[in-house]
């Protein structure tokens, strides 16, 4: 009987595996019964990824997910990084069959270069892949990586606006969003583009689809800093994308970026120029700078030096909380130099060296 059971076990009939069990969850750190520890933010903290990660690797059979490291800092040993990712993924999910495919772009991993730094996790079962995708961000002391669905959703970030003369407040953001919504509806070619290219759901009319997309306009404000004394405001524009291909959606976003928005109370708002308006070196998104990334504010975040500082005083804040300037720097040094020359004090005090020299002079015999 036992021999029959052993013969039935093979590559096509693997034995049921036991998923790792959670022992504790303390301060955002999850500990499994196999001693693996990792941190992860809530699912909604993982935003839409950049459009460059769309690659035609659909020939791989079975469930597959994209993965990429948190920081693309200069790491020359790509083989070691891939080994760390696959080892951590196996330990977290309990599936030892997970394999990894080499990076989709053979460019040097430089965090100042555009994303992606992508690998493809394959050969795992549906439960293991679903667990990693739901976790979104896997941070361990050895490696930090994202787990993204293979069919990556369209980005909701459109552009960053600047030039409005208004203060940072929820009311001003709502006013800007309402004005942008009206002006987008006034451009008939934008509405016609959505009606022509977006896929309609069952029972949905073209007019309802266009209205649903445009009514989702949302504006978030960012308080940026030229230096510790000078600040300025920018506003990120988000729209929920419809069901269309990435190329068509990027075409609609490009038409929006060519517009100038005018508000009676706040003046003209212009789209910031450039392909990447910001370059976050942590999550690789372009809708916020690195200092305002929410990921670095996760308690017990592994591998980021200012994570504990960000969790305590919010020096590096997320998009919703605004910008908090860092603590003031030490007072500048005196411009009077530090050499051995004479130094005249305003408070009529003398240094220890001057007092010592005076004492020696008084003790020396006087010569006439």
Short mmCIF file of C-alpha atoms in Angstrom, two decimals:
data_model
loop_
_atom_site.label_atom_id
_atom_site.label_comp_id
_atom_site.label_asym_id
_atom_site.label_seq_id
_atom_site.Cartn_x
_atom_site.Cartn_y
_atom_site.Cartn_z
CA UNK A 1 0.00 0.00 0.00
CA UNK A 2 2.79 2.39 0.91
CA UNK A 3 4.67 1.50 -2.29
CA UNK A 4 1.58 2.31 -4.34
CA UNK A 5 1.31 5.70 -2.69
CA UNK A 6 4.97 6.43 -3.33
CA UNK A 7 4.63 5.49 -7.02
CA UNK A 8 1.72 7.90 -7.39
CA UNK A 9 3.82 10.78 -6.12
CA UNK A 10 5.66 12.42 -8.97
CA UNK A 11 6.20 15.74 -10.75
CA UNK A 12 2.57 15.78 -11.84
CA UNK A 13 1.26 14.71 -8.43
CA UNK A 14 3.38 16.48 -5.82
CA UNK A 15 2.63 15.89 -2.15
CA UNK A 16 0.56 18.57 -0.45
CA UNK A 17 2.78 21.20 1.07
CA UNK A 18 2.33 22.92 4.40
CA UNK A 19 2.33 26.69 4.18
CA UNK A 20 4.44 28.51 6.80
CA UNK A 21 2.48 29.55 9.85
CA UNK A 22 2.65 33.01 11.38
CA UNK A 23 4.08 33.00 14.89
CA UNK A 24 3.86 36.69 15.69
CA UNK A 25 3.18 40.11 14.19
CA UNK A 26 4.87 42.85 16.22
CA UNK A 27 5.36 46.45 15.05
CA UNK A 28 4.72 45.49 11.45
CA UNK A 29 7.24 42.62 11.48
CA UNK A 30 5.83 39.17 10.67
CA UNK A 31 7.69 36.12 11.99
CA UNK A 32 7.00 32.68 10.45
CA UNK A 33 7.56 29.27 12.01
CA UNK A 34 10.60 28.78 9.75
CA UNK A 35 12.31 31.83 11.34
CA UNK A 36 11.69 34.01 8.27
CA UNK A 37 10.93 37.64 9.14
CA UNK A 38 9.56 40.27 6.78
CA UNK A 39 7.73 43.57 6.80
CA UNK A 40 4.96 44.62 4.47
CA UNK A 41 2.66 47.64 4.20
CA UNK A 42 -1.10 47.50 3.65
CA UNK A 43 -2.13 46.46 0.14
CA UNK A 44 -3.38 49.93 -0.75
CA UNK A 45 0.08 51.35 -0.16
CA UNK A 46 1.34 49.62 -3.29
CA UNK A 47 0.45 51.96 -6.18
CA UNK A 48 0.27 51.29 -9.88
CA UNK A 49 3.62 50.51 -11.38
CA UNK A 50 5.27 52.30 -14.29
CA UNK A 51 4.30 51.43 -17.84
CA UNK A 52 7.84 50.30 -18.77
CA UNK A 53 7.35 46.97 -16.96
CA UNK A 54 4.99 45.62 -19.62
CA UNK A 55 6.94 42.89 -21.43
CA UNK A 56 5.69 40.10 -23.65
CA UNK A 57 6.67 36.99 -21.68
CA UNK A 58 3.30 35.30 -21.90
CA UNK A 59 4.78 32.05 -23.14
CA UNK A 60 5.59 30.98 -19.59
CA UNK A 61 2.96 28.52 -18.39
CA UNK A 62 1.30 28.63 -15.01
CA UNK A 63 0.98 31.53 -12.58
CA UNK A 64 3.73 34.12 -12.81
CA UNK A 65 4.41 37.44 -11.13
CA UNK A 66 6.85 40.28 -11.62
CA UNK A 67 9.35 41.05 -8.91
CA UNK A 68 11.85 43.85 -8.54
CA UNK A 69 14.16 45.08 -5.84
CA UNK A 70 13.22 48.02 -3.70
CA UNK A 71 16.34 50.00 -4.55
CA UNK A 72 18.25 49.64 -7.80
CA UNK A 73 21.46 50.94 -6.28
CA UNK A 74 24.70 49.93 -7.92
CA UNK A 75 24.69 46.17 -7.45
CA UNK A 76 27.03 44.38 -9.82
CA UNK A 77 26.27 40.81 -8.76
CA UNK A 78 22.88 40.22 -10.39
CA UNK A 79 23.16 36.49 -9.77
CA UNK A 80 23.36 37.02 -6.01
CA UNK A 81 20.33 39.31 -6.00
CA UNK A 82 18.27 36.81 -7.98
CA UNK A 83 19.28 34.05 -5.56
CA UNK A 84 18.24 36.14 -2.56
CA UNK A 85 14.87 36.98 -4.10
CA UNK A 86 13.99 33.40 -4.99
CA UNK A 87 15.22 32.07 -1.63
CA UNK A 88 13.10 34.60 0.26
CA UNK A 89 10.06 33.96 -1.94
CA UNK A 90 10.33 30.22 -1.33
CA UNK A 91 10.70 30.67 2.41
CA UNK A 92 7.81 33.11 2.72
CA UNK A 93 5.38 31.09 0.60
CA UNK A 94 6.56 27.60 1.53
CA UNK A 95 6.82 26.59 -2.14
CA UNK A 96 10.31 25.32 -3.00
CA UNK A 97 9.49 25.03 -6.70
CA UNK A 98 9.49 28.79 -7.33
CA UNK A 99 12.12 29.79 -9.88
CA UNK A 100 13.24 33.15 -11.19
CA UNK A 101 13.91 34.40 -14.70
CA UNK A 102 16.76 36.82 -15.36
CA UNK A 103 16.14 40.60 -15.57
CA UNK A 104 14.11 41.64 -18.58
CA UNK A 105 16.56 44.45 -19.32
CA UNK A 106 20.29 43.84 -19.32
CA UNK A 107 21.18 47.37 -18.30
CA UNK A 108 23.36 48.29 -15.31
CA UNK A 109 21.31 48.51 -12.13
CA UNK A 110 21.70 52.19 -11.35
CA UNK A 111 19.04 53.82 -9.19
CA UNK A 112 19.34 57.00 -11.23
CA UNK A 113 18.30 55.14 -14.38
CA UNK A 114 14.65 54.60 -15.26
CA UNK A 115 12.82 51.54 -14.00
CA UNK A 116 12.31 48.63 -14.28
CA UNK A 117 14.73 46.28 -12.59
CA UNK A 118 12.45 43.32 -13.12
CA UNK A 119 12.60 39.57 -12.68
CA UNK A 120 9.85 37.03 -13.27
CA UNK A 121 8.90 34.46 -10.62
CA UNK A 122 7.53 31.27 -12.21
CA UNK A 123 6.84 27.56 -11.50
CA UNK A 124 5.07 28.21 -8.20
CA UNK A 125 1.54 27.09 -7.47
CA UNK A 126 -1.44 29.43 -7.42
CA UNK A 127 -1.57 29.71 -3.63
CA UNK A 128 2.09 30.71 -3.31
CA UNK A 129 1.91 33.28 -6.11
CA UNK A 130 -1.32 34.74 -4.75
CA UNK A 131 0.26 35.11 -1.32
CA UNK A 132 3.27 36.98 -2.68
CA UNK A 133 1.11 39.23 -4.86
CA UNK A 134 -1.17 40.07 -1.94
CA UNK A 135 1.86 40.87 0.21
CA UNK A 136 3.01 43.36 -2.46
CA UNK A 137 6.16 44.48 -0.66
CA UNK A 138 8.45 41.91 0.97
CA UNK A 139 11.19 43.38 3.14
CA UNK A 140 13.73 41.14 4.86
CA UNK A 141 17.17 41.89 6.29
CA UNK A 142 18.73 40.30 3.19
CA UNK A 143 16.65 41.76 0.36
CA UNK A 144 13.65 44.01 -0.22
CA UNK A 145 11.51 43.34 -3.28
CA UNK A 146 8.09 44.01 -4.75
CA UNK A 147 5.70 41.34 -6.02
CA UNK A 148 3.48 42.61 -8.82
CA UNK A 149 0.76 40.87 -10.83
CA UNK A 150 1.82 39.83 -14.30
CA UNK A 151 -1.03 41.79 -15.91
CA UNK A 152 -0.05 45.11 -14.44
CA UNK A 153 -2.89 47.62 -14.06
CA UNK A 154 -2.84 50.95 -15.84
CA UNK A 155 -1.29 53.86 -13.94
CA UNK A 156 -3.71 56.38 -12.48
CA UNK A 157 -1.10 59.14 -12.18
CA UNK A 158 -1.45 61.65 -15.03
CA UNK A 159 0.87 64.58 -14.34
CA UNK A 160 2.09 67.15 -11.82
CA UNK A 161 0.83 70.73 -12.02
CA UNK A 162 2.48 73.88 -10.75
CA UNK A 163 1.81 77.61 -10.85
CA UNK A 164 -1.46 77.89 -8.93
CA UNK A 165 -1.49 80.74 -6.41
CA UNK A 166 -3.19 79.06 -3.46
CA UNK A 167 -2.43 77.62 -0.07
CA UNK A 168 -2.27 73.94 0.75
CA UNK A 169 -5.67 72.81 2.01
CA UNK A 170 -8.32 70.18 1.21
CA UNK A 171 -10.64 72.94 -0.02
CA UNK A 172 -8.11 74.25 -2.54
CA UNK A 173 -7.43 70.71 -3.77
CA UNK A 174 -11.15 70.13 -4.27
CA UNK A 175 -11.48 73.44 -6.11
CA UNK A 176 -8.59 72.57 -8.43
CA UNK A 177 -10.01 69.09 -9.09
CA UNK A 178 -13.44 70.51 -9.94
CA UNK A 179 -11.96 73.09 -12.30
CA UNK A 180 -9.83 70.46 -14.04
CA UNK A 181 -12.86 68.19 -14.41
CA UNK A 182 -14.88 70.93 -16.11
CA UNK A 183 -12.06 71.84 -18.47
CA UNK A 184 -11.45 68.20 -19.42
CA UNK A 185 -15.13 67.81 -20.25
CA UNK A 186 -14.95 70.98 -22.35
CA UNK A 187 -12.34 69.37 -24.63
CA UNK A 188 -14.49 67.18 -26.83
CA UNK A 189 -11.53 65.35 -28.36
CA UNK A 190 -10.64 63.93 -24.93
CA UNK A 191 -14.16 62.61 -24.46
CA UNK A 192 -14.28 61.22 -28.00
CA UNK A 193 -10.96 59.43 -27.45
CA UNK A 194 -12.34 57.60 -24.41
CA UNK A 195 -15.56 56.71 -26.19
CA UNK A 196 -13.69 55.41 -29.22
CA UNK A 197 -10.97 53.31 -27.55
CA UNK A 198 -12.22 52.21 -24.11
CA UNK A 199 -14.01 48.89 -23.73
CA UNK A 200 -17.57 49.08 -22.46
CA UNK A 201 -18.76 46.84 -19.66
CA UNK A 202 -22.05 45.00 -19.84
CA UNK A 203 -24.93 47.47 -19.82
CA UNK A 204 -22.64 50.52 -19.86
CA UNK A 205 -23.08 53.27 -22.42
CA UNK A 206 -20.25 55.29 -23.94
CA UNK A 207 -21.44 58.45 -22.21
CA UNK A 208 -21.49 56.72 -18.83
CA UNK A 209 -17.95 55.43 -19.38
CA UNK A 210 -16.55 58.87 -20.22
CA UNK A 211 -18.37 60.45 -17.28
CA UNK A 212 -17.08 57.75 -14.91
CA UNK A 213 -13.48 58.33 -15.96
CA UNK A 214 -13.62 62.12 -15.83
CA UNK A 215 -15.53 62.22 -12.54
CA UNK A 216 -12.69 60.29 -10.91
CA UNK A 217 -10.33 63.28 -11.18
CA UNK A 218 -8.43 63.62 -7.91
CA UNK A 219 -5.79 66.15 -6.90
CA UNK A 220 -3.20 65.74 -4.14
CA UNK A 221 -0.93 68.58 -3.09
CA UNK A 222 2.78 68.30 -2.40
CA UNK A 223 4.77 70.88 -0.48
CA UNK A 224 8.24 70.91 -1.98
CA UNK A 225 11.31 72.77 -0.78
CA UNK A 226 14.02 74.64 -2.67
CA UNK A 227 15.86 74.84 0.65
CA UNK A 228 14.98 74.95 4.35
CA UNK A 229 13.48 78.42 4.06
CA UNK A 230 11.76 78.44 0.66
CA UNK A 231 8.82 76.20 -0.18
CA UNK A 232 6.51 75.84 -3.15
CA UNK A 233 3.40 73.83 -3.95
CA UNK A 234 2.75 71.31 -6.72
CA UNK A 235 -0.37 69.24 -7.35
CA UNK A 236 -0.51 65.65 -8.59
CA UNK A 237 -3.39 64.76 -10.90
CA UNK A 238 -4.89 61.25 -10.80
CA UNK A 239 -7.66 59.69 -12.92
CA UNK A 240 -9.02 56.14 -12.67
CA UNK A 241 -8.17 54.53 -16.03
CA UNK A 242 -10.79 52.73 -18.13
CA UNK A 243 -10.45 49.31 -19.73
CA UNK A 244 -8.07 49.96 -22.62
CA UNK A 245 -4.56 49.05 -23.69
CA UNK A 246 -1.56 50.73 -22.13
CA UNK A 247 -0.52 52.42 -25.38
CA UNK A 248 -3.96 53.98 -25.87
CA UNK A 249 -4.12 55.13 -22.25
CA UNK A 250 -0.70 56.75 -22.52
CA UNK A 251 -1.94 58.56 -25.62
CA UNK A 252 -4.85 60.04 -23.67
CA UNK A 253 -2.53 61.07 -20.84
CA UNK A 254 -0.21 62.78 -23.33
CA UNK A 255 -3.10 64.89 -24.63
CA UNK A 256 -3.97 65.94 -21.08
CA UNK A 257 -0.35 66.93 -20.40
CA UNK A 258 -0.47 69.39 -23.30
CA UNK A 259 -3.22 71.43 -21.62
CA UNK A 260 -3.00 74.51 -19.44
CA UNK A 261 -5.60 74.77 -16.70
CA UNK A 262 -7.00 78.15 -15.69
CA UNK A 263 -8.82 78.80 -12.42
CA UNK A 264 -10.38 82.18 -11.72
CA UNK A 265 -9.10 82.40 -8.15
CA UNK A 266 -5.77 80.61 -8.50
CA UNK A 267 -4.48 81.63 -11.92
CA UNK A 268 -2.85 79.30 -14.45
CA UNK A 269 -1.63 75.80 -13.70
CA UNK A 270 0.94 74.22 -16.00
CA UNK A 271 2.07 70.64 -16.34
CA UNK A 272 5.64 70.11 -15.24
CA UNK A 273 7.75 69.26 -18.27
CA UNK A 274 9.83 66.13 -18.66
CA UNK A 275 9.08 62.44 -18.97
CA UNK A 276 9.78 61.69 -15.31
CA UNK A 277 8.47 64.53 -13.18
CA UNK A 278 9.94 62.98 -10.05
CA UNK A 279 12.21 59.99 -9.61
CA UNK A 280 11.63 58.01 -6.43
CA UNK A 281 14.58 55.67 -5.95
CA UNK A 282 12.60 53.47 -3.53
CA UNK A 283 9.37 52.44 -5.28
CA UNK A 284 10.51 53.61 -8.76
CA UNK A 285 7.39 55.72 -9.31
CA UNK A 286 7.49 59.18 -10.85
CA UNK A 287 4.65 60.89 -8.97
CA UNK A 288 6.68 61.79 -5.86
CA UNK A 289 10.32 62.38 -4.88
CA UNK A 290 12.27 59.93 -2.77
CA UNK A 291 11.92 61.97 0.42
CA UNK A 292 8.13 61.72 0.28
CA UNK A 293 7.91 57.98 -0.36
CA UNK A 294 5.46 56.21 1.97
CA UNK A 295 7.46 53.00 1.91
CA UNK A 296 10.41 54.43 3.82
CA UNK A 297 8.09 55.43 6.67
CA UNK A 298 7.11 51.81 7.42
CA UNK A 299 8.10 50.92 11.00
CA UNK A 300 11.02 48.48 11.17
CA UNK A 301 11.69 48.90 7.45
CA UNK A 302 14.83 46.91 6.71
CA UNK A 303 17.72 48.47 4.86
CA UNK A 304 16.78 52.19 4.88
CA UNK A 305 18.83 54.32 7.23
CA UNK A 306 16.22 57.01 7.90
CA UNK A 307 13.22 54.70 8.39
CA UNK A 308 13.18 55.07 12.17
CA UNK A 309 13.50 58.83 11.91
CA UNK A 310 10.66 58.97 9.40
CA UNK A 311 8.44 56.86 11.66
CA UNK A 312 9.08 59.14 14.65
CA UNK A 313 9.01 62.73 13.45
CA UNK A 314 7.68 62.29 9.90
CA UNK A 315 10.61 64.20 8.45
CA UNK A 316 10.06 62.19 5.30
CA UNK A 317 6.30 62.22 4.88
CA UNK A 318 3.84 60.53 2.59
CA UNK A 319 1.70 62.21 -0.03
CA UNK A 320 -1.29 62.85 2.20
CA UNK A 321 0.48 64.34 5.21
CA UNK A 322 2.41 66.97 3.26
CA UNK A 323 6.04 67.92 3.66
CA UNK A 324 7.69 68.45 7.03
CA UNK A 325 11.03 70.25 6.82
CA UNK A 326 13.98 68.47 8.45
CA UNK A 327 15.40 69.78 11.75
CA UNK A 328 17.41 72.95 11.49
CA UNK A 329 21.11 72.53 10.89
CA UNK A 330 23.76 73.67 13.40
CA UNK A 331 24.62 77.34 13.45
CA UNK A 332 27.26 78.35 10.91
CA UNK A 333 30.78 78.68 12.12
CA UNK A 334 32.29 82.08 12.79
CA UNK A 335 33.92 83.90 9.92
CA UNK A 336 36.70 85.19 12.17
CA UNK A 337 38.90 82.18 11.66
CA UNK A 338 40.38 79.67 14.06
CA UNK A 339 44.08 80.46 13.73
CA UNK A 340 46.55 81.66 16.37
CA UNK A 341 45.99 85.33 15.71
CA UNK A 342 44.64 87.80 18.25
CA UNK A 343 40.95 87.70 18.98
CA UNK A 344 39.16 90.65 20.54
CA UNK A 345 36.11 89.57 22.51
CA UNK A 346 33.13 91.85 22.84
CA UNK A 347 32.41 90.71 26.40
CA UNK A 348 35.90 91.71 27.63
CA UNK A 349 36.78 88.10 28.46
CA UNK A 350 40.04 86.36 27.67
CA UNK A 351 40.83 82.85 26.64
CA UNK A 352 42.76 80.48 28.91
CA UNK A 353 45.83 80.85 26.72
CA UNK A 354 45.77 84.65 27.05
CA UNK A 355 45.39 84.41 30.85
CA UNK A 356 48.28 81.95 31.05
CA UNK A 357 50.53 84.24 29.00
CA UNK A 358 49.64 87.18 31.25
CA UNK A 359 50.55 85.19 34.37
CA UNK A 360 53.92 84.21 32.91
CA UNK A 361 54.65 87.80 32.00
CA UNK A 362 53.90 88.97 35.55
CA UNK A 363 56.15 86.30 37.07
CA UNK A 364 59.15 87.10 34.89
CA UNK A 365 61.74 89.49 36.40
CA UNK A 366 61.58 93.01 35.03
CA UNK A 367 64.69 94.36 33.37
CA UNK A 368 65.52 98.01 33.23
#
